[in-house]
Structures are given as structure tokens and as C-alpha cells.
Coordinates of C-alpha atoms and ligand atoms in Angstrom, one line a residue:
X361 CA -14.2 11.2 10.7
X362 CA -12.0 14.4 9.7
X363 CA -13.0 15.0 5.7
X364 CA -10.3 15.2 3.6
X365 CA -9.5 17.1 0.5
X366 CA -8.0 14.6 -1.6
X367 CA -8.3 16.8 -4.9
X368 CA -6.3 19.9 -3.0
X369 CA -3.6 17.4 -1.4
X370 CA -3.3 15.7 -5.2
X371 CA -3.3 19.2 -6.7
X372 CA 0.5 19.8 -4.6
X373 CA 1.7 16.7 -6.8
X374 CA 3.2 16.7 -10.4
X375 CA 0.3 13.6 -11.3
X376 CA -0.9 13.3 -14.9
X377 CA -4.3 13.4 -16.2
X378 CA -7.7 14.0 -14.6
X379 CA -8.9 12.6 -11.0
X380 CA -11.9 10.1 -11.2
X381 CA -12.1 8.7 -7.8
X382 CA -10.1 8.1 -4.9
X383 CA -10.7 5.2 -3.0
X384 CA -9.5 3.2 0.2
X385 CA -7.0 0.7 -0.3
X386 CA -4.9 -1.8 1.8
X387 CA -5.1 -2.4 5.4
X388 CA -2.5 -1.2 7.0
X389 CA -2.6 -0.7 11.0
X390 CA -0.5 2.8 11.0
X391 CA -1.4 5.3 7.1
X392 CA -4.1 5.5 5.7
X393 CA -4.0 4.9 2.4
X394 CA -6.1 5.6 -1.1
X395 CA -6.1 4.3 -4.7
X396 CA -6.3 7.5 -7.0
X397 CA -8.3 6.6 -10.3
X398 CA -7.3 8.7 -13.3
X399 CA -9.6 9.2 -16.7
X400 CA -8.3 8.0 -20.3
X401 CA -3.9 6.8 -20.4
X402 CA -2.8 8.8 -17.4
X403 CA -0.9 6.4 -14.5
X404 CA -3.4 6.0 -11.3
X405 CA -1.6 6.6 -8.0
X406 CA -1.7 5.7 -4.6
X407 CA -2.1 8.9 -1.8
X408 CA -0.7 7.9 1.2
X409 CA -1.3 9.9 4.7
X410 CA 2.0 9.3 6.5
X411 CA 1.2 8.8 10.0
X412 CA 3.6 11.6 11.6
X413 CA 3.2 10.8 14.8
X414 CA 4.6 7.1 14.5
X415 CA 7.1 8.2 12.1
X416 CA 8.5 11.5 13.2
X417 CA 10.9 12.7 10.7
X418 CA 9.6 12.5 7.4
X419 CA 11.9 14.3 6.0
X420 CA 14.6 11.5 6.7
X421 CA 12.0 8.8 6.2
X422 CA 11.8 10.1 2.2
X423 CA 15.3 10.6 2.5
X424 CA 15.9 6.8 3.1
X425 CA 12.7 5.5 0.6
X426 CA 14.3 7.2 -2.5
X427 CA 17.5 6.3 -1.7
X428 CA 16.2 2.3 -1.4
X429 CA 14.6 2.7 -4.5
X430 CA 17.0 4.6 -6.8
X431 CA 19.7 2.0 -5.6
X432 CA 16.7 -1.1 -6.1
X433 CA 16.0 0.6 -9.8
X434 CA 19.9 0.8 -10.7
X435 CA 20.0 -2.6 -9.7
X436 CA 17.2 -4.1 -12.1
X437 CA 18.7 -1.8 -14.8
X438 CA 22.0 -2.9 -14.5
X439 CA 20.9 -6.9 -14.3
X440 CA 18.6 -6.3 -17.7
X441 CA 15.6 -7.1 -15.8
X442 CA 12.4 -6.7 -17.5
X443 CA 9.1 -4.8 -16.4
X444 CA 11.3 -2.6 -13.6
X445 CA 8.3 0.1 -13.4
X446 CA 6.3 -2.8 -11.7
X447 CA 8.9 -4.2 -9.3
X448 CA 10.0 -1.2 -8.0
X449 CA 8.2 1.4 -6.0
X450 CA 8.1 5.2 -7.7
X451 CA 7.8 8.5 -5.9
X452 CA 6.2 11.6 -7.4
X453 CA 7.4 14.7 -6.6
X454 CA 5.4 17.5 -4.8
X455 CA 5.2 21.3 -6.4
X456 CA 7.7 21.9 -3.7
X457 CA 10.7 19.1 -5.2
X458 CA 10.4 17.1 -2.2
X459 CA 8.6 13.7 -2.5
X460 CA 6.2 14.4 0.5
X461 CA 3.9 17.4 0.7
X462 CA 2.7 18.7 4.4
X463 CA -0.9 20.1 4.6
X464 CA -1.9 23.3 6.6
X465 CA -3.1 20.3 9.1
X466 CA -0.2 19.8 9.6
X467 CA -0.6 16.1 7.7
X468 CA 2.0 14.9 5.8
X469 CA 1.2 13.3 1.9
X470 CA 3.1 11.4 -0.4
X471 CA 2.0 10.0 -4.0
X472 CA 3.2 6.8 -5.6
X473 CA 2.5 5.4 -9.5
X474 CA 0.0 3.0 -8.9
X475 CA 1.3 -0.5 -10.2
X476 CA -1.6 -2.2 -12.3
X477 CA -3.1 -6.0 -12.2
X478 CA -1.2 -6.8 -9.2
X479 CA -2.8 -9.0 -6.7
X480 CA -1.8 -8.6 -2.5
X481 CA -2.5 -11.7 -0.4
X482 CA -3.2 -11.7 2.8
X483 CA -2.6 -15.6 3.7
X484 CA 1.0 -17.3 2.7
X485 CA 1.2 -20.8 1.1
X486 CA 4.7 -23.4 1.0
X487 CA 4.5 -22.0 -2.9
X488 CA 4.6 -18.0 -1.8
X489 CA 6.1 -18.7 1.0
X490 CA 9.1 -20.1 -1.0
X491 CA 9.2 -17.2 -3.0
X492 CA 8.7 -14.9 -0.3
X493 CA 11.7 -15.7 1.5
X494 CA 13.9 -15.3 -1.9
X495 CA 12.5 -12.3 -2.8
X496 CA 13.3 -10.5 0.9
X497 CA 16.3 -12.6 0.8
X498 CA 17.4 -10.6 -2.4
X499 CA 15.5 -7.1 -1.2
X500 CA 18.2 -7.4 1.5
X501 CA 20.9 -8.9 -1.0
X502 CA 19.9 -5.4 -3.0
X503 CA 20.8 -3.2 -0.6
X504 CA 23.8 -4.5 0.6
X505 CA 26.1 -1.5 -0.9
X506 CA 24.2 1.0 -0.7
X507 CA 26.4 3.9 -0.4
X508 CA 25.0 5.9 3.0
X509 CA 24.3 5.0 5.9
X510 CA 20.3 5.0 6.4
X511 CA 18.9 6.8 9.6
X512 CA 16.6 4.7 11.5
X513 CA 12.7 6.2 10.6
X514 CA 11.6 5.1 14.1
X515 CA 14.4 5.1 16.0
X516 CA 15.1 1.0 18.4
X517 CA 12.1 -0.1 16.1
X518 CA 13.3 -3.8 16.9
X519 CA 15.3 -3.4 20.3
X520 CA 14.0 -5.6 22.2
X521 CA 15.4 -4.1 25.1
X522 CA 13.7 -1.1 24.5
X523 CA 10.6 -2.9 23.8
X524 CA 10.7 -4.4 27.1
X525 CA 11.5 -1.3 29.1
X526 CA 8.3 0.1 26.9
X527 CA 6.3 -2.7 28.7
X528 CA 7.7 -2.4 32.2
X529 CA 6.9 1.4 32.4
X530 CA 3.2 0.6 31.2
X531 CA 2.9 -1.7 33.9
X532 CA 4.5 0.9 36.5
X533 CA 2.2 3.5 35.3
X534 CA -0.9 1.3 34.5
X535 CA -2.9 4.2 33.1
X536 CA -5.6 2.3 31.8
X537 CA -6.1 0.0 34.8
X538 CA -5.8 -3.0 33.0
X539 CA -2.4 -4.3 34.7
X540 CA -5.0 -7.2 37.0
X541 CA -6.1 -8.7 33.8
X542 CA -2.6 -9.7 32.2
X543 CA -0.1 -9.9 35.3
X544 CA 0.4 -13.3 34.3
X545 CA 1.2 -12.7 30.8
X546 CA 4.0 -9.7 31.9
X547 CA 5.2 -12.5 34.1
X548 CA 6.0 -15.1 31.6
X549 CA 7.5 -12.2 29.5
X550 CA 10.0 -11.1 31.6
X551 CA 10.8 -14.7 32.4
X552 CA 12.3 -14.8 28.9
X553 CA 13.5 -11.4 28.4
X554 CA 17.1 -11.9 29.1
X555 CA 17.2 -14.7 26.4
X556 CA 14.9 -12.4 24.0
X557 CA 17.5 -9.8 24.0
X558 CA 20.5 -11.4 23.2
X559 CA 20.8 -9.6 19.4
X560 CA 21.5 -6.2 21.2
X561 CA 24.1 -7.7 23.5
X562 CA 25.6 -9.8 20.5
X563 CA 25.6 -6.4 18.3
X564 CA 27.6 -4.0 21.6
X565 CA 30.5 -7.1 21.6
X566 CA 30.8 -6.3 17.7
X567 CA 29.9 -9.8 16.6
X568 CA 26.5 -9.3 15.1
X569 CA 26.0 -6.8 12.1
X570 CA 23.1 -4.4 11.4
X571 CA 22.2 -4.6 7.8
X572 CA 19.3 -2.2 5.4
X573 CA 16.1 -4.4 6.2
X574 CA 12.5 -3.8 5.5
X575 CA 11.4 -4.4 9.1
X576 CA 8.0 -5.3 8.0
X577 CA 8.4 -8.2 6.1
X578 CA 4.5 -9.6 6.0
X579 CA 3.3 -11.3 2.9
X580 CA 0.7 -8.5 2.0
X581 CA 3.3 -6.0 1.8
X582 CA 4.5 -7.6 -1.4
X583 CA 2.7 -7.2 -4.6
X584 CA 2.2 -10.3 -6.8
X585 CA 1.7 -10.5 -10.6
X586 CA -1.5 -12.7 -12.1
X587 CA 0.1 -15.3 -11.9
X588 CA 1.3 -15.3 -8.7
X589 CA 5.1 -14.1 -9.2
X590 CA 6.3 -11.9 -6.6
X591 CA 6.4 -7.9 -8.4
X592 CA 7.9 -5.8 -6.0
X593 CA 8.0 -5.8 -1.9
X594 CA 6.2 -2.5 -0.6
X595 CA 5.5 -0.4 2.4
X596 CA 8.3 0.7 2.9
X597 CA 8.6 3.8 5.5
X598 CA 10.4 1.2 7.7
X599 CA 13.6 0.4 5.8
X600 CA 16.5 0.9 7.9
X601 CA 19.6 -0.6 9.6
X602 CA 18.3 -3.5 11.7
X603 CA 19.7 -7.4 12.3
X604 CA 18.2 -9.7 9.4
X605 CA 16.0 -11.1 12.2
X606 CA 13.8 -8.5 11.6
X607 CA 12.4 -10.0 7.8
X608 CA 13.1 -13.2 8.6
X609 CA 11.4 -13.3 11.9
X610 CA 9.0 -10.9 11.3
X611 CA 7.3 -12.8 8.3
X612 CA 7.4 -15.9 9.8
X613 CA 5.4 -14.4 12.3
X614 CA 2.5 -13.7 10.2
X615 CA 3.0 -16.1 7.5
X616 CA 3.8 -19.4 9.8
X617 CA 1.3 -18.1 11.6
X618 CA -2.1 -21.1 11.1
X619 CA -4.0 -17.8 11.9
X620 CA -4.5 -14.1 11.9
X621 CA -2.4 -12.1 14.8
X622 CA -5.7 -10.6 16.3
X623 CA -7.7 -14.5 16.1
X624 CA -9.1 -15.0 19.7
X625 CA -9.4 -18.3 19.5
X626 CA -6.1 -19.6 20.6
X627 CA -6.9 -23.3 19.5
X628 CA -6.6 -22.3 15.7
X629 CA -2.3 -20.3 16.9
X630 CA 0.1 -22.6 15.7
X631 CA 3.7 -22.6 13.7
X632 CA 3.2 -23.8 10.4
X633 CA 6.3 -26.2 9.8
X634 CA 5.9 -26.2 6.0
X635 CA 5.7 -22.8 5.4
X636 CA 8.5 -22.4 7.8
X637 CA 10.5 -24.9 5.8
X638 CA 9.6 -23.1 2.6
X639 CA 10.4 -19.2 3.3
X640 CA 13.8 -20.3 5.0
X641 CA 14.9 -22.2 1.8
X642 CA 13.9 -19.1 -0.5
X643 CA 15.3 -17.0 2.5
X644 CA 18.9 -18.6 2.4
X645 CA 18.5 -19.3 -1.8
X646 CA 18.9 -15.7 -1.8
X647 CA 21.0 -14.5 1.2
X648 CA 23.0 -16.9 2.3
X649 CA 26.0 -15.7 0.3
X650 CA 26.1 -12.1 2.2
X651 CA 25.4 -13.6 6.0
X652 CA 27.4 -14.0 8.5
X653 CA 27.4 -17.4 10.6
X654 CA 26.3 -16.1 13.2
X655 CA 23.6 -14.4 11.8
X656 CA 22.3 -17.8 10.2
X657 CA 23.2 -19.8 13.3
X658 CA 20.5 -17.7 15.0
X659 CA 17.5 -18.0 12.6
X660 CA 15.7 -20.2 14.6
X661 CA 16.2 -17.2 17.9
X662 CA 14.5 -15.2 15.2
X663 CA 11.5 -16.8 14.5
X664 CA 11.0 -16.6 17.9
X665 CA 11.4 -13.3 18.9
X666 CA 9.2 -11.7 16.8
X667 CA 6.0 -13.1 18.1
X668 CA 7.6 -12.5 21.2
X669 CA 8.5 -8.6 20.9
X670 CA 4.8 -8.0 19.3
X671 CA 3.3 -9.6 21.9
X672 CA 5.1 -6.8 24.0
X673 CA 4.1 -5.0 22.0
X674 CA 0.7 -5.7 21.7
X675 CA 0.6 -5.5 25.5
X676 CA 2.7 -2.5 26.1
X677 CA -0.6 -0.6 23.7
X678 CA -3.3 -2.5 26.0
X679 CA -1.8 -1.2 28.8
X680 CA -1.3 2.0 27.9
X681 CA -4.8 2.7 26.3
X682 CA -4.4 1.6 22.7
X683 CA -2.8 4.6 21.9
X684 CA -0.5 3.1 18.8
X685 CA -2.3 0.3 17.4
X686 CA -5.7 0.7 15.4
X687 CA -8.5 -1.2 17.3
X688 CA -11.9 -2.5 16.1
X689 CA -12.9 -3.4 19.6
X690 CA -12.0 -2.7 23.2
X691 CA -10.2 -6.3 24.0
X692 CA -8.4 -6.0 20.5
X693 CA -4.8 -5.5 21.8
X694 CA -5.3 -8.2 24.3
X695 CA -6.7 -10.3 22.4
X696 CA -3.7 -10.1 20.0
X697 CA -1.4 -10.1 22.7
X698 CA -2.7 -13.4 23.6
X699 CA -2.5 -14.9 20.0
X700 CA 0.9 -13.5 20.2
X701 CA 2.1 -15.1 23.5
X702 CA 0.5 -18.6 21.6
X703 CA 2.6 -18.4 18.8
X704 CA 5.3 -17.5 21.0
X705 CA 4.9 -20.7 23.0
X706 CA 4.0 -23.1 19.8
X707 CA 7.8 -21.4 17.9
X708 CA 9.6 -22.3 20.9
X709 CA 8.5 -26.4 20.5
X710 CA 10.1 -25.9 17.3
X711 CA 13.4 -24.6 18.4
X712 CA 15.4 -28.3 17.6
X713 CA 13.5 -29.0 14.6
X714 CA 14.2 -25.1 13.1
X715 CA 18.3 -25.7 13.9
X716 CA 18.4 -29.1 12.4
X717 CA 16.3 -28.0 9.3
X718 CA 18.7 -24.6 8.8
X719 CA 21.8 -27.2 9.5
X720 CA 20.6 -28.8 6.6
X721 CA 20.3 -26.7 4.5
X722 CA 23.7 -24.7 4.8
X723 CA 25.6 -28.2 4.6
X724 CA 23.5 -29.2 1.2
X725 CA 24.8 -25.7 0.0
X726 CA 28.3 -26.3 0.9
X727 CA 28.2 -29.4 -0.9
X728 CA 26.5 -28.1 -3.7
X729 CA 28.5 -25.3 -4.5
Ligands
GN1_214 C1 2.3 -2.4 12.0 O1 0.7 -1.0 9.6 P1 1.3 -2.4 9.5 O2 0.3 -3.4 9.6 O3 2.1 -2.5 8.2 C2 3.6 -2.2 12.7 C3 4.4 -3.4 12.6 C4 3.7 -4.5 13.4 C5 2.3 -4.6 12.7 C6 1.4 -5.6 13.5 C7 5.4 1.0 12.0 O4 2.4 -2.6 10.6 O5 5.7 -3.3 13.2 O6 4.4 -5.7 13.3 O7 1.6 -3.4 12.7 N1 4.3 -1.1 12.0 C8 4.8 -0.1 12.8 O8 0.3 -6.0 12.8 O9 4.8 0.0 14.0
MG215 MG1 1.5 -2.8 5.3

């Protein structure tokens, strides 16, 4: 373990009042991440370690946070809305006016207010779930006009087609010699690839739009109030122009999920119809009235293309070493691969009932409205 000195790192931000202790927080598989006590009225703060080497240009990566947040704060201002300090995220500046500070480490620090009595949840129910989907639903609806065009802070995060050249050139190279143990998974990948990818030919003929998305839409990444209201939606080094799939799908994933993604024990995977039912009426509450039919037509595509792409993903690590993802054990990759390629599977039996559910819903709203 490299120490760290948290009081010199803190001492390069403009924070009030005196450090008590700074402790780990969250669980993130990428920052590390600490909750900064303070003594007597002064805010506490969360330090954050940015992990450089995932996201490369911090610089831009700031650039686009304050800019979401500014144009998020504006928002709540302008609509009268109460209690904005807790449902939106705040920055505080380094000595040097940036909002990120980089250590002689060459580490890169950022501090946030801490927001206080909030509660994260790890596991979604058909109530959160509900309000889940509305609140990244409006997130998105938020940042519909923002007024310049947001760099992506990991460039093809959610190409797919770059995802699967990822995997094919793990399997060519095979570092790790692992390749024997999961041809048959890479198999049944690439049997669907061509299908998988169909956003990024849908966005080069012009008909599919790339819109600011949070790209990491999973329910912990949202802070809830004590009674369960959603705050304010967090984590968010990974805002940037993407297809809507990206939230939609990508909380499904976890959230519709019967289990955790790293569960080996494939008999607990499955799609959780209710919950699915649940985040896509809160989902479309919200953003139906900036989506284009085509994006809504392809929901259910969506839901299952994120288990698919992390399972590539997943793999693409296992093969190559476990270089990006943080593992507890050796098998961890695979064994989230697998779970992955489950869910996959289970998503795709759901494919009729997913269409006829969305159908139903956009016709009720028609009618409705
Ligand atoms: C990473 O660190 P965390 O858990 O918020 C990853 C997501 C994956 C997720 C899988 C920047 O997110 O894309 O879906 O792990 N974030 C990045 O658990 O790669
Ligand atoms: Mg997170």
C-alpha cells in the first residue's frame, strides 16, 4: 500500500475548518476515494484520487464536471427548487484555481462538499427503481442545452465496436494464457457482435443522436435522502456525449440484475421484470419528451447490450491480466464475465415482452397527453 498524505494533498484545497479524520468511502472499481471529517461547523468533503491512467486528460474531465454542474445548478435555481446544495455536486477549488490539484507523484486530487445524511444503496427495488429511471431521465433532460460541446473523458467509452476489437486483440495476443479456458465464451460473443453494434452504424447513417449522458448510471451512484428520495446522481468523471442507451442500459444492468455482477453462482443471474418495468416508466416519465423514436424504439437493444459490452469487457481484462478492473481474487474477471454473459442470455428471453411493455407505454402517453 503506497501511504498517502491526505493532510498535504487537502492543504492545496481552499477547504474550511480543521481536519479530523479522513476515511474510506464508497466502492468504486476505478478512484479511490475518502470522506474528509472536519471539527465544529465547517463542511466535510470527499478527496478523491482520480485514476489518471483510466481517465487521461483530467484537465478536460474537470472541464466537462463543472460545466454539468454549473448548467445542473442554474437549472434548480431557475425552477425554485429547494435544498440545491444537496442535489447537486460542488467542486472546490485548488490554491492553483483549477478544481483538481496534481501531486509531485504525479496523482491527480480533487475535493468535493460532502453532502450530509444521505444514504447510497447498493440493491434497487420497483420503488427506487421507479425513481431511478426519472431522475436519469431528467439528469439527461438537464443537460439537453448545454451550450458546448463536451469532449469525451475516455474516448469510444461505449463503442461497442471498439469494445469488440479490445477483445479480439486480447485473444490474438493472449498474454496471460487464459484464451483455452473461455474460447467458448469469445465464440458466442462474436456470434452476436454484428447485432450488438448496430448503434454505431445507426449513428454514421445520421439517424441516431449522441446526447450528454452519465455513462455510469448504477443505483449507488445516486445519493438518496432519509427517506428514500433520490438527492443528487454522482460520479460523474464519465459524463459525456453518448446514445441514451448508455443510462438506460447500463442501470438496468446492475439494477435488473437478481444479483451482483461478480456473483459466481449463475443460478441466482436473472432479469428482474419488475424492476425493469419500473425504471422504464420513471425513465420515459422524464425523457420521453426530448427522444427521438428511434432512440425509444431501441430500449429494449439497450438493455441488452450492456451486459453484453461488460461482459467483453470483463473478458477483454481476464485476458489481458486484469490490468483495468480491481480484483479481489484471481478468477474475479471471469467469474464476472460469466455472470455477465448470464444476464446477457436471460435479457435476450425478454426481448418481446421489453418491446410490448415500451409500446405500451408510449401509446398510454399519446393518449394521455
Ligand atoms: C467501473 O468504478 P465504477 O464501479 O463506478 C466502470 C464502468 C463499469 C463498472 C463495472 C470508468 O465503474 O464502466 O460498468 O466498473 N467505469 C469505468 O462494475 O470504466
Ligand atoms: Mg461509482
Amino acid at each position: 500500500m503506497e501511504t498517502i498524505d491526505t493532510a498535504g494533498i487537502l492543504a492545496q484545497f481552499e477547504i474550511e475548518g480543521t481536519v479530523k479524520e479522513v476515511k474510506p468511502l464508497g466502492n468504486g472499481l476505478i478512484n479511490d476515494t475518502y470522506h474528509v471529517v472536519t471539527d465544529g461547523d465547517a463542511p466535510g468533503y470527499v478527496l478523491q484520487r482520480i485514476n489518471n491512467a483510466i481517465f487521461q486528460d483530467v484537465d478536460l474531465l474537470q472541464h466537462n464536471i463543472e460545466l454539468v454542474t454549473a448548467h445542473i445548478r442554474r437549472k434548480l435555481e431557475a425552477s425554485n427548487t429547494d435544498d440545491i446544495d444537496r442535489r447537486v455536486l460542488q467542486f472546490v477549488k485548488a490554491r492553483s484555481g483549477k478544481t483538481y490539484y496534481r501531486d509531485e507523484a504525479d496523482r491527480y486530487w480533487r475535493v468535493m462538499v460532502y453532502i450530509p445524511d444521505t444514504v447510497t444503496n447498493e440493491a434497487v427495488t420497483p420503488e427506487s427503481a421507479y425513481d431511478c429511471g426519472k431522475a436519469f431521465g431528467n439528469f439527461e433532460k438537464m443537460l439537453v442545452d448545454v451550450p458546448e460541446q463536451l469532449g469525451e473523458t475516455i474516448p469510444d467509452f461505449h463503442n461497442m465496436e471498439l469494445r469488440m476489437r479490445q477483445l479480439q486483440e486480447a485473444v490474438a495476443n493472449d498474454v496471460a494464457g487464459r484464451l483455452v479456458e473461455v474460447r467458448d465464451i469469445v465464440d458466442e460473443l462474436e456470434r452476436d457482435a454484428d447485432e450488438m453494434c448496430q448503434a454505431e452504424r445507426l449513428y454514421r447513417e445520421g439517424r441516431l443522436p449522441k446526447r450528454i449522458c452519465h455513462c455510469d448510471t448504477k443505483v449507488n451512484n445516486m445519493l438518496f435522502d432519509q427517506l428514500g428520495q433520490v438527492l443528487c446522481v454522482i460520479d460523474l468523471d464519465t459524463v459525456m456525449p453518448s446514445f441514451i442507451f448508455s443510462d438506460y442500459g447500463d442501470f438496468l444492468r446492475t439494477g435488473a440484475n437478481f444479483t451482483a455482477e461478480d456473483d459466481s453462482d449463475l443460478s441466482r443471474v436473472g432479469f428482474n421484470e419488475a424492476i425493469f418495468k419500473a425504471f422504464t416508466t420513471g425513465y420515459l416519465e422524464s425523457a420521453r419528451e426530448f427522444l427521438t423514436s428511434i432512440e425509444i424504439e431501441l430500449l429494449p437493444y439497450a438493455v441488452s447490450l450492456f451486459p453484453f459490452m461488460q461482459c467483453v469487457r470483463f473478458l477483454t481484462d481476464y485476458l489481458n491480466g486484469d490490468t483495468y478492473y480491481k480484483i479481489k481474487y484471481p478468477t474475479h474477471n471471469l467469474d464476472r464475465t460469466r455472470n455477465q454473459l448470464a444476464l446477457y442470455r436471460d435479457v435476450r428471453r425478454h426481448d418481446q415482452m421489453m418491446t410490448d411493455f415500451i409500446h405500451s407505454l408510449v401509446n398510454q402517453t399519446i393518449i394521455t397527453t
